[in-house]
Structures are given as structure tokens and as C-alpha cells.
Amino acid sequence: MDFRRSTLVLIISFFLLNVFLFFTYRDLKQQMAPEASNNINIIDQMRSDGISMVGLSNDALEASLVQITPVVMETPNEEQENQSSTIDKGMITSILMTPIPIEVTSVINQDSFDHLTKFVKKSAFRGDEYQLFSYQLSNKIVLYQQSVKDIPIIDKKAQLMVNLNENNEAISYEQSYVGDAEILGEPRQLISSQVAVETLYLAGSIPARAVIEKPRLVYYETLTLSDLSIYSPAWYIELKIGDGGMITKKVDAIRGNIISTDVE
């Protein structure tokens, strides 16, 4: 085994050891907490603050860490795929020759983007690895994120952003691809989405009268090296606040800590 590989193994091993120690410490701290604190119903407190919640769960989930290795992107076949594409500095920019309509009705859901999603999966670079993540019809943007085992990667380096015209038709997109994914080790037990929300509330990160959308399990970058990155599972939580705005929070799903950098 050469020096470079030995160094890489040591770095990854040290990272995994840190994750294990954090998780063990959190469990021990919970076990040592006074019994009286366990009797506090945090959800009831949140409701008394006018906070409403959708889709919280105490289900025990598991997920592994992921190693990402960069790859060289290729532009799609222009003649066959209804698009004219260029690539520059790891970003594909593509203009659609024929716009793709979005089914805008009184109810907007994933089915509204069915034609667009089929195009992305068939025609974009490794499009079958992307899934619909969010849409902002007011800003004329639809976002797809690269995913690993159906868990989206929350990173602008793993994003396909579709631009719409005034008729809500897809006319172009910009795509980045973070790299090839490899599962690291065995699946790890995660905190539940309810515990993640309670953690945010106890830290004062959820304002009164906020509306909490259903939390989503995602991957976020935790370690960056020159030739690879490590991604860990996290709970991605959207909060609708009183002025009509939206803020997002992330909680590490293994260690249970709030991730300081919010998703843009």
C-alpha cells in the first residue's frame, strides 16, 4: 500500500472514529439526563407557541456515509436530445430546442413535472441519478438534486437547475455533477425527524407561529480532500415564517448537532 493510499485510509478512519465518539457521547448524555427532563413534552410546547408541523416521525432509520470521487462531465448528444449544450468549468449549460410544459393547476405536485422529470432522467448527463427536489414557480426555477440510494445530495455541485419562461415551460438548464458515489461502511442509526425538529426548537432556531414542512433526509458534505469528499446524512427542514418567507435548517442525522450553515 503506497503512502498516498495509507494517508487516505488514516484520514477516513479518523473521521469515522470522530463520528462514532460524537454519537456515543450523545447517547451517554441522554442516558444521564435527569428523569424529570424526559417528562417535558416538547411537541406540546411547540404547539403552545403556535408552531404547526407536518409529517414528523419517530421511526428509526439508518443510512451510511458516502464517499464522492470527482469525474469529468460530458455534454449530452445534442441532435437526439432536443438541446444545444456547452460545458465550462464543470458546468453544463443547455438550451432546449422545444420548451417542455409544466402542468400548472390549482394543486402543484411532482406529477406536474412528469414530462420534465422524464426528460432530465433520459437526456441530462447521468440524469437517472437526479430527483426532483424543489420548485419555485414564482422565480421560474425547478431544482433537481443528484441522489444516492434515493437520498438527495444538498450541494450546488450536485444540482440541475431548470429555468422556466413566462408560460411555465422549461427552456434551459444548468447542471453540475459532484462525482461517483461509494457507500462507506455499514448503515448507521439515525436520529428521528422529530428529534431533529425538537433539537432546533430547544436551540431557539424555530420562531413562534412557524409552519414546519415534512423533514427530508439528505446528504451534506462533511469532509473535503483534493480528490474526494465525504457526505453524511442530515435532516433538511423547511420553515415557513410569518412574513411569507422560507428558511431552511439542517441537523446532522448521526450526531444530532445543528449544522451552522443553512442551505440557500
Short mmCIF file of N, CA and C in Angstrom, two decimals, residues 90-176:
data_model
loop_
_atom_site.label_atom_id
_atom_site.label_comp_id
_atom_site.label_asym_id
_atom_site.label_seq_id
_atom_site.Cartn_x
_atom_site.Cartn_y
_atom_site.Cartn_z
N GLY A 90 -16.79 22.48 -15.34
CA GLY A 90 -17.61 21.51 -14.63
C GLY A 90 -19.09 21.84 -14.60
N MET A 91 -19.55 22.73 -15.46
CA MET A 91 -20.96 23.11 -15.50
C MET A 91 -21.48 22.97 -16.93
N ILE A 92 -22.56 22.18 -17.10
CA ILE A 92 -23.22 22.05 -18.39
C ILE A 92 -24.33 23.09 -18.47
N THR A 93 -24.34 23.85 -19.55
CA THR A 93 -25.43 24.78 -19.83
C THR A 93 -26.12 24.30 -21.10
N SER A 94 -27.43 24.11 -21.02
CA SER A 94 -28.16 23.53 -22.14
C SER A 94 -29.41 24.35 -22.46
N ILE A 95 -29.60 24.64 -23.74
CA ILE A 95 -30.78 25.34 -24.22
C ILE A 95 -31.69 24.32 -24.90
N LEU A 96 -32.95 24.26 -24.49
CA LEU A 96 -33.89 23.30 -25.09
C LEU A 96 -34.43 23.86 -26.40
N MET A 97 -34.39 23.06 -27.44
CA MET A 97 -34.88 23.50 -28.74
C MET A 97 -36.40 23.61 -28.75
N THR A 98 -37.06 22.70 -28.02
CA THR A 98 -38.52 22.74 -27.87
C THR A 98 -38.84 22.81 -26.38
N PRO A 99 -39.51 23.89 -25.91
CA PRO A 99 -39.81 24.01 -24.47
C PRO A 99 -40.65 22.84 -23.97
N ILE A 100 -40.46 22.49 -22.69
CA ILE A 100 -41.20 21.40 -22.06
C ILE A 100 -42.20 22.01 -21.08
N PRO A 101 -43.50 21.78 -21.27
CA PRO A 101 -44.51 22.44 -20.42
C PRO A 101 -44.58 21.83 -19.02
N ILE A 102 -44.91 22.67 -18.06
CA ILE A 102 -45.19 22.25 -16.69
C ILE A 102 -46.71 22.32 -16.50
N GLU A 103 -47.29 21.28 -15.92
CA GLU A 103 -48.74 21.24 -15.72
C GLU A 103 -49.11 22.05 -14.48
N VAL A 104 -49.40 23.31 -14.69
CA VAL A 104 -49.74 24.20 -13.58
C VAL A 104 -51.24 24.22 -13.37
N THR A 105 -51.68 23.70 -12.22
CA THR A 105 -53.09 23.69 -11.85
C THR A 105 -53.22 24.26 -10.44
N SER A 106 -54.40 24.10 -9.86
CA SER A 106 -54.60 24.61 -8.50
C SER A 106 -53.76 23.85 -7.49
N VAL A 107 -53.37 22.62 -7.83
CA VAL A 107 -52.52 21.80 -6.97
C VAL A 107 -51.23 21.48 -7.72
N ILE A 108 -50.10 21.94 -7.18
CA ILE A 108 -48.80 21.68 -7.78
C ILE A 108 -48.11 20.57 -6.99
N ASN A 109 -47.76 19.48 -7.67
CA ASN A 109 -47.05 18.38 -7.02
C ASN A 109 -46.07 17.77 -8.02
N GLN A 110 -45.48 16.65 -7.64
CA GLN A 110 -44.46 16.05 -8.51
C GLN A 110 -45.03 15.65 -9.86
N ASP A 111 -46.31 15.27 -9.90
CA ASP A 111 -46.92 14.89 -11.18
C ASP A 111 -46.94 16.05 -12.17
N SER A 112 -46.94 17.28 -11.65
CA SER A 112 -46.95 18.46 -12.52
C SER A 112 -45.68 18.54 -13.36
N PHE A 113 -44.60 17.90 -12.88
CA PHE A 113 -43.31 17.98 -13.55
C PHE A 113 -42.94 16.66 -14.24
N ASP A 114 -43.94 15.84 -14.49
CA ASP A 114 -43.69 14.50 -15.02
C ASP A 114 -42.91 14.53 -16.33
N HIS A 115 -43.34 15.37 -17.28
CA HIS A 115 -42.65 15.44 -18.59
C HIS A 115 -41.21 15.93 -18.42
N LEU A 116 -41.04 16.92 -17.56
CA LEU A 116 -39.70 17.47 -17.34
C LEU A 116 -38.80 16.44 -16.68
N THR A 117 -39.31 15.73 -15.69
CA THR A 117 -38.52 14.72 -14.99
C THR A 117 -38.09 13.61 -15.94
N LYS A 118 -38.99 13.19 -16.81
CA LYS A 118 -38.63 12.16 -17.79
C LYS A 118 -37.52 12.64 -18.71
N PHE A 119 -37.59 13.92 -19.10
CA PHE A 119 -36.54 14.48 -19.95
C PHE A 119 -35.20 14.49 -19.22
N VAL A 120 -35.20 14.95 -17.97
CA VAL A 120 -33.97 15.02 -17.19
C VAL A 120 -33.33 13.64 -17.06
N LYS A 121 -34.13 12.66 -16.71
CA LYS A 121 -33.59 11.31 -16.48
C LYS A 121 -33.08 10.68 -17.77
N LYS A 122 -33.69 11.03 -18.90
CA LYS A 122 -33.29 10.42 -20.16
C LYS A 122 -32.17 11.21 -20.85
N SER A 123 -32.19 12.54 -20.75
CA SER A 123 -31.38 13.36 -21.63
C SER A 123 -30.23 14.11 -20.96
N ALA A 124 -30.29 14.34 -19.65
CA ALA A 124 -29.21 15.04 -18.97
C ALA A 124 -28.05 14.09 -18.70
N PHE A 125 -26.88 14.63 -18.43
CA PHE A 125 -25.72 13.81 -18.08
C PHE A 125 -26.03 13.02 -16.80
N ARG A 126 -26.02 11.69 -16.92
CA ARG A 126 -26.35 10.79 -15.81
C ARG A 126 -27.64 11.23 -15.11
N GLY A 127 -28.61 11.58 -15.93
CA GLY A 127 -29.87 12.13 -15.42
C GLY A 127 -30.65 11.20 -14.52
N ASP A 128 -30.42 9.88 -14.67
CA ASP A 128 -31.16 8.94 -13.81
C ASP A 128 -30.72 9.02 -12.35
N GLU A 129 -29.63 9.75 -12.07
CA GLU A 129 -29.18 9.91 -10.68
C GLU A 129 -29.78 11.15 -10.01
N TYR A 130 -30.59 11.90 -10.75
CA TYR A 130 -31.17 13.13 -10.20
C TYR A 130 -32.64 12.91 -9.86
N GLN A 131 -33.11 13.62 -8.84
CA GLN A 131 -34.52 13.58 -8.48
C GLN A 131 -35.04 15.00 -8.24
N LEU A 132 -36.31 15.18 -8.51
CA LEU A 132 -36.94 16.48 -8.27
C LEU A 132 -36.85 16.80 -6.79
N PHE A 133 -36.35 18.01 -6.48
CA PHE A 133 -36.19 18.37 -5.08
C PHE A 133 -37.09 19.53 -4.67
N SER A 134 -37.14 20.58 -5.47
CA SER A 134 -37.98 21.72 -5.11
C SER A 134 -38.32 22.52 -6.36
N TYR A 135 -39.32 23.36 -6.25
CA TYR A 135 -39.71 24.22 -7.35
C TYR A 135 -40.15 25.57 -6.81
N GLN A 136 -39.78 26.60 -7.54
CA GLN A 136 -40.12 27.97 -7.18
C GLN A 136 -40.73 28.62 -8.42
N LEU A 137 -42.02 28.36 -8.60
CA LEU A 137 -42.66 28.85 -9.81
C LEU A 137 -42.66 30.37 -9.88
N SER A 138 -42.68 31.02 -8.72
CA SER A 138 -42.64 32.48 -8.73
C SER A 138 -41.30 32.99 -9.27
N ASN A 139 -40.24 32.22 -9.04
CA ASN A 139 -38.91 32.59 -9.55
C ASN A 139 -38.56 31.87 -10.84
N LYS A 140 -39.50 31.05 -11.32
CA LYS A 140 -39.32 30.32 -12.58
C LYS A 140 -38.11 29.38 -12.52
N ILE A 141 -37.99 28.65 -11.41
CA ILE A 141 -36.88 27.73 -11.22
C ILE A 141 -37.40 26.38 -10.70
N VAL A 142 -36.87 25.30 -11.25
CA VAL A 142 -37.13 23.95 -10.76
C VAL A 142 -35.78 23.30 -10.47
N LEU A 143 -35.63 22.72 -9.29
CA LEU A 143 -34.35 22.15 -8.89
C LEU A 143 -34.42 20.63 -8.81
N TYR A 144 -33.42 20.00 -9.42
CA TYR A 144 -33.19 18.56 -9.28
C TYR A 144 -31.84 18.38 -8.59
N GLN A 145 -31.75 17.39 -7.70
CA GLN A 145 -30.50 17.13 -6.98
C GLN A 145 -30.03 15.71 -7.27
N GLN A 146 -28.73 15.57 -7.45
CA GLN A 146 -28.14 14.24 -7.55
C GLN A 146 -28.44 13.49 -6.26
N SER A 147 -28.68 12.20 -6.35
CA SER A 147 -29.06 11.43 -5.17
C SER A 147 -28.26 10.13 -5.08
N VAL A 148 -28.20 9.60 -3.87
CA VAL A 148 -27.56 8.31 -3.61
C VAL A 148 -28.55 7.45 -2.85
N LYS A 149 -28.95 6.33 -3.44
CA LYS A 149 -29.96 5.46 -2.84
C LYS A 149 -31.21 6.26 -2.45
N ASP A 150 -31.65 7.11 -3.36
CA ASP A 150 -32.86 7.93 -3.21
C ASP A 150 -32.75 9.03 -2.15
N ILE A 151 -31.55 9.28 -1.65
CA ILE A 151 -31.34 10.38 -0.71
C ILE A 151 -30.62 11.50 -1.45
N PRO A 152 -31.24 12.67 -1.59
CA PRO A 152 -30.62 13.75 -2.36
C PRO A 152 -29.39 14.33 -1.68
N ILE A 153 -28.44 14.77 -2.50
CA ILE A 153 -27.24 15.44 -2.03
C ILE A 153 -27.51 16.95 -2.08
N ILE A 154 -27.46 17.61 -0.92
CA ILE A 154 -27.71 19.05 -0.87
C ILE A 154 -26.39 19.78 -1.05
N ASP A 155 -26.10 20.07 -2.30
CA ASP A 155 -24.84 20.70 -2.66
C ASP A 155 -25.02 21.29 -4.06
N LYS A 156 -24.60 22.53 -4.24
CA LYS A 156 -24.71 23.15 -5.56
C LYS A 156 -23.86 22.44 -6.60
N LYS A 157 -22.89 21.64 -6.14
CA LYS A 157 -22.07 20.86 -7.07
C LYS A 157 -22.79 19.60 -7.52
N ALA A 158 -24.00 19.37 -7.01
CA ALA A 158 -24.77 18.17 -7.36
C ALA A 158 -26.18 18.57 -7.80
N GLN A 159 -26.27 19.65 -8.54
CA GLN A 159 -27.57 20.27 -8.81
C GLN A 159 -27.83 20.43 -10.31
N LEU A 160 -29.10 20.28 -10.68
CA LEU A 160 -29.55 20.59 -12.03
C LEU A 160 -30.69 21.60 -11.88
N MET A 161 -30.44 22.83 -12.32
CA MET A 161 -31.42 23.91 -12.17
C MET A 161 -32.07 24.21 -13.51
N VAL A 162 -33.39 24.04 -13.56
CA VAL A 162 -34.15 24.26 -14.79
C VAL A 162 -34.78 25.65 -14.74
N ASN A 163 -34.67 26.38 -15.85
CA ASN A 163 -35.25 27.71 -15.96
C ASN A 163 -36.53 27.66 -16.77
N LEU A 164 -37.56 28.33 -16.29
CA LEU A 164 -38.85 28.37 -16.96
C LEU A 164 -39.08 29.74 -17.60
N ASN A 165 -39.92 29.76 -18.66
CA ASN A 165 -40.33 31.03 -19.24
C ASN A 165 -41.63 31.50 -18.59
N GLU A 166 -42.21 32.58 -19.11
CA GLU A 166 -43.41 33.14 -18.51
C GLU A 166 -44.62 32.23 -18.66
N ASN A 167 -44.55 31.26 -19.57
CA ASN A 167 -45.64 30.30 -19.76
C ASN A 167 -45.42 29.02 -18.96
N ASN A 168 -44.48 29.07 -18.02
CA ASN A 168 -44.14 27.89 -17.20
C ASN A 168 -43.72 26.70 -18.06
N GLU A 169 -42.85 27.00 -19.03
CA GLU A 169 -42.25 25.97 -19.86
C GLU A 169 -40.74 25.95 -19.62
N ALA A 170 -40.18 24.76 -19.50
CA ALA A 170 -38.73 24.64 -19.33
C ALA A 170 -38.03 25.01 -20.62
N ILE A 171 -37.07 25.94 -20.54
CA ILE A 171 -36.38 26.41 -21.74
C ILE A 171 -34.87 26.19 -21.67
N SER A 172 -34.32 25.96 -20.48
CA SER A 172 -32.88 25.74 -20.36
C SER A 172 -32.57 25.16 -18.99
N TYR A 173 -31.33 24.69 -18.84
CA TYR A 173 -30.90 24.24 -17.52
C TYR A 173 -29.39 24.36 -17.38
N GLU A 174 -28.96 24.46 -16.11
CA GLU A 174 -27.53 24.40 -15.78
C GLU A 174 -27.33 23.20 -14.85
N GLN A 175 -26.34 22.39 -15.16
CA GLN A 175 -26.15 21.15 -14.41
C GLN A 175 -24.72 21.01 -13.92
N SER A 176 -24.57 20.61 -12.66
CA SER A 176 -23.28 20.21 -12.11
C SER A 176 -23.42 18.77 -11.60
#
